[in-house]
Amino acid sequence: MKIVRSLAGAAMSVLLMLTGCTPESKPSDPASEPERSEQTKPIVMDAADANLTLYERNVMPDTDYQSLTIVMDSVLADAGEESVPVRVMVFRNPGYVNYGIRLLYTEALQPLCKENTDEPYIEAGNACEDMMMAARVDASKQMIGFVAAGAEENAADGILYTLYFDIPSDAKSGTVYPLSLDVQDFKNSDGEQLMPTVVQGGIQIR
């Protein structure tokens, strides 16, 4: 029980750090927030400029990664489609016990959250099995923070988690909504900070 509580406390601390919030913090005033740099601000791209490698939904992609790699899903969706699933995947996983990941999304997308909360609806995958997970949406920054922690290493390749987005009804065919990952923490049981390669993704409108 002490281990579980310790993991939960550590996960929540990291989550608060990722989203820049505290339990007592009030919603931030966008006017007082510093502008995101152009390098981190998600933008809407034309498909011709996006160079996305699109994956089939619910099918694990064939990969030839040679080292630890975290991959943001890239999928096709229809204008106005609701609850489009997107996965965060890991390959060549040497084993981890905790991670902290931020996902930046474009303002046009709407993450699916539990009713009346800032907690996104997520499903843990096989690569996050038996881990304690927590997540929070900061809509003012178009950012979702995810953390996970476990008592033992998970060395599985596959899906860390799946989350869902609603697509705007006026989305034009060929538009790409980028989804960008920022891995803040990915450690093994020795406390060593692992350094994954990150493959960014997005949602492309049919």
PDB file of C-alpha atoms in Angstrom:
ATOM      1  CA  MET A   1       0.000   0.000   0.000  1.00  0.00           C
ATOM      2  CA  LYS A   2       2.866   2.397   0.790  1.00  0.00           C
ATOM      3  CA  ILE A   3       4.386   1.709  -2.639  1.00  0.00           C
ATOM      4  CA  VAL A   4       1.071   2.413  -4.376  1.00  0.00           C
ATOM      5  CA  ARG A   5       0.599   5.680  -2.509  1.00  0.00           C
ATOM      6  CA  SER A   6       4.184   6.699  -3.226  1.00  0.00           C
ATOM      7  CA  LEU A   7       3.740   6.015  -6.944  1.00  0.00           C
ATOM      8  CA  ALA A   8       0.453   7.904  -7.028  1.00  0.00           C
ATOM      9  CA  GLY A   9       1.999  10.901  -5.292  1.00  0.00           C
ATOM     10  CA  ALA A  10       5.006  10.907  -7.600  1.00  0.00           C
ATOM     11  CA  ALA A  11       2.809  10.606 -10.686  1.00  0.00           C
ATOM     12  CA  MET A  12       0.605  13.506  -9.612  1.00  0.00           C
ATOM     13  CA  SER A  13       3.635  15.687  -8.844  1.00  0.00           C
ATOM     14  CA  VAL A  14       5.028  15.076 -12.318  1.00  0.00           C
ATOM     15  CA  LEU A  15       1.613  15.696 -13.890  1.00  0.00           C
ATOM     16  CA  LEU A  16       1.307  19.046 -12.138  1.00  0.00           C
ATOM     17  CA  MET A  17       4.800  19.956 -13.310  1.00  0.00           C
ATOM     18  CA  LEU A  18       3.988  18.998 -16.910  1.00  0.00           C
ATOM     19  CA  THR A  19       0.823  21.078 -17.064  1.00  0.00           C
ATOM     20  CA  GLY A  20       2.188  23.954 -14.998  1.00  0.00           C
ATOM     21  CA  CYS A  21      -0.685  23.696 -12.538  1.00  0.00           C
ATOM     22  CA  THR A  22      -1.067  23.229  -8.802  1.00  0.00           C
ATOM     23  CA  PRO A  23      -4.100  21.719  -7.071  1.00  0.00           C
ATOM     24  CA  GLU A  24      -5.147  25.193  -5.914  1.00  0.00           C
ATOM     25  CA  SER A  25      -4.398  26.984  -9.170  1.00  0.00           C
ATOM     26  CA  LYS A  26      -7.156  28.788 -10.999  1.00  0.00           C
ATOM     27  CA  PRO A  27      -7.651  28.692 -14.766  1.00  0.00           C
ATOM     28  CA  SER A  28      -4.976  30.860 -16.305  1.00  0.00           C
ATOM     29  CA  ASP A  29      -5.721  34.081 -18.113  1.00  0.00           C
ATOM     30  CA  PRO A  30      -4.632  33.578 -21.751  1.00  0.00           C
ATOM     31  CA  ALA A  31      -3.773  37.285 -21.967  1.00  0.00           C
ATOM     32  CA  SER A  32      -1.216  36.877 -19.180  1.00  0.00           C
ATOM     33  CA  GLU A  33       0.324  33.710 -20.618  1.00  0.00           C
ATOM     34  CA  PRO A  34       3.496  34.075 -22.676  1.00  0.00           C
ATOM     35  CA  GLU A  35       3.064  33.214 -26.336  1.00  0.00           C
ATOM     36  CA  ARG A  36       4.260  29.802 -27.396  1.00  0.00           C
ATOM     37  CA  SER A  37       7.319  29.915 -29.577  1.00  0.00           C
ATOM     38  CA  GLU A  38       6.801  29.169 -33.254  1.00  0.00           C
ATOM     39  CA  GLN A  39       8.824  25.970 -32.756  1.00  0.00           C
ATOM     40  CA  THR A  40       6.370  24.531 -30.239  1.00  0.00           C
ATOM     41  CA  LYS A  41       3.073  26.021 -31.420  1.00  0.00           C
ATOM     42  CA  PRO A  42       1.046  23.428 -33.381  1.00  0.00           C
ATOM     43  CA  ILE A  43      -0.141  24.752 -36.731  1.00  0.00           C
ATOM     44  CA  VAL A  44      -2.567  23.451 -39.304  1.00  0.00           C
ATOM     45  CA  MET A  45      -0.710  22.155 -42.331  1.00  0.00           C
ATOM     46  CA  ASP A  46      -1.683  21.166 -45.829  1.00  0.00           C
ATOM     47  CA  ALA A  47      -1.247  17.444 -46.434  1.00  0.00           C
ATOM     48  CA  ALA A  48       1.317  18.127 -49.146  1.00  0.00           C
ATOM     49  CA  ASP A  49       3.570  19.823 -46.556  1.00  0.00           C
ATOM     50  CA  ALA A  50       2.973  17.415 -43.679  1.00  0.00           C
ATOM     51  CA  ASN A  51       4.846  14.307 -44.909  1.00  0.00           C
ATOM     52  CA  LEU A  52       2.890  12.099 -42.510  1.00  0.00           C
ATOM     53  CA  THR A  53       3.231   8.345 -42.587  1.00  0.00           C
ATOM     54  CA  LEU A  54      -0.407   7.361 -42.112  1.00  0.00           C
ATOM     55  CA  TYR A  55      -1.272   4.255 -40.067  1.00  0.00           C
ATOM     56  CA  GLU A  56      -4.402   2.141 -40.167  1.00  0.00           C
ATOM     57  CA  ARG A  57      -6.535   2.425 -37.062  1.00  0.00           C
ATOM     58  CA  ASN A  58      -6.243  -0.509 -34.683  1.00  0.00           C
ATOM     59  CA  VAL A  59      -3.333  -1.980 -36.666  1.00  0.00           C
ATOM     60  CA  MET A  60       0.175  -1.829 -35.259  1.00  0.00           C
ATOM     61  CA  PRO A  61       2.561  -0.394 -37.866  1.00  0.00           C
ATOM     62  CA  ASP A  62       5.531  -2.353 -39.142  1.00  0.00           C
ATOM     63  CA  THR A  63       8.676  -0.528 -38.047  1.00  0.00           C
ATOM     64  CA  ASP A  64      12.417  -0.890 -38.366  1.00  0.00           C
ATOM     65  CA  TYR A  65      13.458   1.411 -35.519  1.00  0.00           C
ATOM     66  CA  GLN A  66      16.924   0.584 -34.200  1.00  0.00           C
ATOM     67  CA  SER A  67      16.628   2.259 -30.801  1.00  0.00           C
ATOM     68  CA  LEU A  68      14.003   3.389 -28.284  1.00  0.00           C
ATOM     69  CA  THR A  69      11.377   5.348 -30.234  1.00  0.00           C
ATOM     70  CA  ILE A  70       8.077   6.910 -29.163  1.00  0.00           C
ATOM     71  CA  VAL A  71       5.613   7.399 -32.007  1.00  0.00           C
ATOM     72  CA  MET A  72       2.589   9.682 -32.197  1.00  0.00           C
ATOM     73  CA  ASP A  73      -0.163   8.178 -34.327  1.00  0.00           C
ATOM     74  CA  SER A  74      -0.966   9.605 -37.762  1.00  0.00           C
ATOM     75  CA  VAL A  75      -4.483   8.747 -38.956  1.00  0.00           C
ATOM     76  CA  LEU A  76      -7.164   9.707 -41.464  1.00  0.00           C
ATOM     77  CA  ALA A  77     -10.464  11.165 -40.239  1.00  0.00           C
ATOM     78  CA  ASP A  78     -13.613  12.774 -41.653  1.00  0.00           C
ATOM     79  CA  ALA A  79     -14.773  16.331 -41.074  1.00  0.00           C
ATOM     80  CA  GLY A  80     -17.125  16.368 -38.092  1.00  0.00           C
ATOM     81  CA  GLU A  81     -16.064  12.905 -36.925  1.00  0.00           C
ATOM     82  CA  GLU A  82     -16.241  12.387 -33.175  1.00  0.00           C
ATOM     83  CA  SER A  83     -13.988  10.373 -30.855  1.00  0.00           C
ATOM     84  CA  VAL A  84     -11.207   9.728 -33.365  1.00  0.00           C
ATOM     85  CA  PRO A  85      -8.719   7.385 -31.633  1.00  0.00           C
ATOM     86  CA  VAL A  86      -5.024   8.274 -31.733  1.00  0.00           C
ATOM     87  CA  ARG A  87      -2.304   6.201 -30.122  1.00  0.00           C
ATOM     88  CA  VAL A  88       1.026   6.959 -28.506  1.00  0.00           C
ATOM     89  CA  MET A  89       3.282   3.974 -29.184  1.00  0.00           C
ATOM     90  CA  VAL A  90       6.709   2.784 -28.109  1.00  0.00           C
ATOM     91  CA  PHE A  91       9.175   0.573 -29.976  1.00  0.00           C
ATOM     92  CA  ARG A  92      12.537  -0.953 -29.007  1.00  0.00           C
ATOM     93  CA  ASN A  93      11.515  -0.487 -25.388  1.00  0.00           C
ATOM     94  CA  PRO A  94      14.386  -1.492 -23.052  1.00  0.00           C
ATOM     95  CA  GLY A  95      12.122  -1.239 -20.016  1.00  0.00           C
ATOM     96  CA  TYR A  96      10.804   1.772 -18.073  1.00  0.00           C
ATOM     97  CA  VAL A  97       9.148   2.393 -14.717  1.00  0.00           C
ATOM     98  CA  ASN A  98       7.855   5.923 -15.206  1.00  0.00           C
ATOM     99  CA  TYR A  99       7.324   8.564 -17.861  1.00  0.00           C
ATOM    100  CA  GLY A 100       6.057  12.103 -18.250  1.00  0.00           C
ATOM    101  CA  ILE A 101       4.871  13.161 -21.712  1.00  0.00           C
ATOM    102  CA  ARG A 102       3.232  16.336 -22.984  1.00  0.00           C
ATOM    103  CA  LEU A 103       1.087  16.322 -26.108  1.00  0.00           C
ATOM    104  CA  LEU A 104       0.491  19.597 -27.965  1.00  0.00           C
ATOM    105  CA  TYR A 105      -2.529  19.808 -30.233  1.00  0.00           C
ATOM    106  CA  THR A 106      -4.009  22.479 -32.463  1.00  0.00           C
ATOM    107  CA  GLU A 107      -6.847  24.603 -31.119  1.00  0.00           C
ATOM    108  CA  ALA A 108      -9.357  23.307 -33.700  1.00  0.00           C
ATOM    109  CA  LEU A 109      -9.291  19.825 -32.177  1.00  0.00           C
ATOM    110  CA  GLN A 110     -11.311  18.945 -29.102  1.00  0.00           C
ATOM    111  CA  PRO A 111      -9.924  16.224 -26.804  1.00  0.00           C
ATOM    112  CA  LEU A 112     -12.543  13.905 -25.374  1.00  0.00           C
ATOM    113  CA  CYS A 113     -12.716  14.423 -21.602  1.00  0.00           C
ATOM    114  CA  LYS A 114     -14.675  12.877 -18.786  1.00  0.00           C
ATOM    115  CA  GLU A 115     -17.815  14.868 -18.081  1.00  0.00           C
ATOM    116  CA  ASN A 116     -17.231  18.202 -16.325  1.00  0.00           C
ATOM    117  CA  THR A 117     -13.511  17.545 -15.810  1.00  0.00           C
ATOM    118  CA  ASP A 118     -10.151  18.364 -17.392  1.00  0.00           C
ATOM    119  CA  GLU A 119      -9.276  14.655 -17.348  1.00  0.00           C
ATOM    120  CA  PRO A 120      -9.035  13.221 -20.869  1.00  0.00           C
ATOM    121  CA  TYR A 121     -10.601   9.879 -21.615  1.00  0.00           C
ATOM    122  CA  ILE A 122      -7.642   7.549 -22.203  1.00  0.00           C
ATOM    123  CA  GLU A 123      -7.132   3.809 -22.520  1.00  0.00           C
ATOM    124  CA  ALA A 124      -3.902   2.206 -21.344  1.00  0.00           C
ATOM    125  CA  GLY A 125      -2.209  -0.064 -23.852  1.00  0.00           C
ATOM    126  CA  ASN A 126      -0.096  -3.185 -23.442  1.00  0.00           C
ATOM    127  CA  ALA A 127       3.061  -1.078 -23.049  1.00  0.00           C
ATOM    128  CA  CYS A 128       1.503   0.610 -20.008  1.00  0.00           C
ATOM    129  CA  GLU A 129       0.030  -2.504 -18.393  1.00  0.00           C
ATOM    130  CA  ASP A 130       0.027  -2.554 -14.572  1.00  0.00           C
ATOM    131  CA  MET A 131       1.138   1.098 -14.469  1.00  0.00           C
ATOM    132  CA  MET A 132      -0.610   3.833 -12.524  1.00  0.00           C
ATOM    133  CA  MET A 133      -1.632   6.554 -14.977  1.00  0.00           C
ATOM    134  CA  ALA A 134      -2.880  10.122 -14.734  1.00  0.00           C
ATOM    135  CA  ALA A 135      -3.616  12.794 -17.336  1.00  0.00           C
ATOM    136  CA  ARG A 136      -4.822  16.384 -17.482  1.00  0.00           C
ATOM    137  CA  VAL A 137      -5.851  18.775 -20.251  1.00  0.00           C
ATOM    138  CA  ASP A 138      -4.790  22.428 -20.198  1.00  0.00           C
ATOM    139  CA  ALA A 139      -7.104  23.829 -22.873  1.00  0.00           C
ATOM    140  CA  SER A 140      -5.596  27.324 -22.600  1.00  0.00           C
ATOM    141  CA  LYS A 141      -2.266  25.909 -23.824  1.00  0.00           C
ATOM    142  CA  GLN A 142      -3.718  23.164 -26.060  1.00  0.00           C
ATOM    143  CA  MET A 143      -1.655  20.712 -24.043  1.00  0.00           C
ATOM    144  CA  ILE A 144      -2.305  17.326 -22.436  1.00  0.00           C
ATOM    145  CA  GLY A 145       0.034  16.011 -19.752  1.00  0.00           C
ATOM    146  CA  PHE A 146       0.384  12.261 -19.207  1.00  0.00           C
ATOM    147  CA  VAL A 147       2.282  10.430 -16.483  1.00  0.00           C
ATOM    148  CA  ALA A 148       2.673   6.770 -15.581  1.00  0.00           C
ATOM    149  CA  ALA A 149       4.577   4.927 -12.869  1.00  0.00           C
ATOM    150  CA  GLY A 150       4.952   1.311 -11.867  1.00  0.00           C
ATOM    151  CA  ALA A 151       6.697  -0.872  -9.316  1.00  0.00           C
ATOM    152  CA  GLU A 152       8.352  -2.950 -12.040  1.00  0.00           C
ATOM    153  CA  GLU A 153       9.712  -2.206 -15.500  1.00  0.00           C
ATOM    154  CA  ASN A 154       7.483  -2.595 -18.532  1.00  0.00           C
ATOM    155  CA  ALA A 155       9.572  -3.614 -21.548  1.00  0.00           C
ATOM    156  CA  ALA A 156       6.742  -4.269 -24.015  1.00  0.00           C
ATOM    157  CA  ASP A 157       6.629  -2.732 -27.473  1.00  0.00           C
ATOM    158  CA  GLY A 158       3.219  -1.437 -28.494  1.00  0.00           C
ATOM    159  CA  ILE A 159       0.673   1.090 -27.276  1.00  0.00           C
ATOM    160  CA  LEU A 160       1.322   3.300 -24.266  1.00  0.00           C
ATOM    161  CA  TYR A 161      -2.148   4.835 -24.405  1.00  0.00           C
ATOM    162  CA  THR A 162      -4.982   5.855 -26.720  1.00  0.00           C
ATOM    163  CA  LEU A 163      -6.836   9.142 -26.521  1.00  0.00           C
ATOM    164  CA  TYR A 164      -9.651  10.640 -28.582  1.00  0.00           C
ATOM    165  CA  PHE A 165     -10.348  13.868 -30.476  1.00  0.00           C
ATOM    166  CA  ASP A 166     -13.423  15.428 -32.082  1.00  0.00           C
ATOM    167  CA  ILE A 167     -12.849  16.901 -35.539  1.00  0.00           C
ATOM    168  CA  PRO A 168     -14.350  20.282 -36.530  1.00  0.00           C
ATOM    169  CA  SER A 169     -17.309  19.999 -38.882  1.00  0.00           C
ATOM    170  CA  ASP A 170     -15.831  22.605 -41.244  1.00  0.00           C
ATOM    171  CA  ALA A 171     -12.470  20.835 -41.612  1.00  0.00           C
ATOM    172  CA  LYS A 172     -11.355  20.858 -45.243  1.00  0.00           C
ATOM    173  CA  SER A 173     -10.177  17.792 -47.110  1.00  0.00           C
ATOM    174  CA  GLY A 174      -6.383  17.493 -47.072  1.00  0.00           C
ATOM    175  CA  THR A 175      -5.941  19.542 -43.886  1.00  0.00           C
ATOM    176  CA  VAL A 176      -3.536  18.102 -41.322  1.00  0.00           C
ATOM    177  CA  TYR A 177      -3.873  18.833 -37.613  1.00  0.00           C
ATOM    178  CA  PRO A 178      -0.423  18.155 -36.053  1.00  0.00           C
ATOM    179  CA  LEU A 179      -0.041  16.268 -32.784  1.00  0.00           C
ATOM    180  CA  SER A 180       3.351  16.895 -31.160  1.00  0.00           C
ATOM    181  CA  LEU A 181       4.922  14.933 -28.321  1.00  0.00           C
ATOM    182  CA  ASP A 182       7.360  16.373 -25.791  1.00  0.00           C
ATOM    183  CA  VAL A 183       8.912  13.590 -23.684  1.00  0.00           C
ATOM    184  CA  GLN A 184       9.922  15.119 -20.353  1.00  0.00           C
ATOM    185  CA  ASP A 185      10.708  11.946 -18.440  1.00  0.00           C
ATOM    186  CA  PHE A 186      11.333   8.289 -19.349  1.00  0.00           C
ATOM    187  CA  LYS A 187      13.283   6.344 -16.718  1.00  0.00           C
ATOM    188  CA  ASN A 188      14.213   2.760 -16.002  1.00  0.00           C
ATOM    189  CA  SER A 189      14.291   1.050 -12.603  1.00  0.00           C
ATOM    190  CA  ASP A 190      17.857   2.275 -11.980  1.00  0.00           C
ATOM    191  CA  GLY A 191      16.669   5.869 -12.265  1.00  0.00           C
ATOM    192  CA  GLU A 192      18.488   6.279 -15.573  1.00  0.00           C
ATOM    193  CA  GLN A 193      16.945   8.830 -17.924  1.00  0.00           C
ATOM    194  CA  LEU A 194      16.323   7.092 -21.236  1.00  0.00           C
ATOM    195  CA  MET A 195      16.550   9.202 -24.390  1.00  0.00           C
ATOM    196  CA  PRO A 196      13.922   8.133 -26.925  1.00  0.00           C
ATOM    197  CA  THR A 197      13.666   9.303 -30.494  1.00  0.00           C
ATOM    198  CA  VAL A 198      10.249  10.921 -31.004  1.00  0.00           C
ATOM    199  CA  VAL A 199       8.194  10.601 -34.196  1.00  0.00           C
ATOM    200  CA  GLN A 200       5.505  13.268 -34.418  1.00  0.00           C
ATOM    201  CA  GLY A 201       2.077  12.660 -35.933  1.00  0.00           C
ATOM    202  CA  GLY A 202      -1.273  14.193 -36.702  1.00  0.00           C
ATOM    203  CA  ILE A 203      -4.784  13.800 -38.057  1.00  0.00           C
ATOM    204  CA  GLN A 204      -5.349  14.235 -41.795  1.00  0.00           C
ATOM    205  CA  ILE A 205      -8.800  15.007 -43.172  1.00  0.00           C
ATOM    206  CA  ARG A 206     -10.034  12.815 -46.014  1.00  0.00           C
TER     207      ARG A 206
END
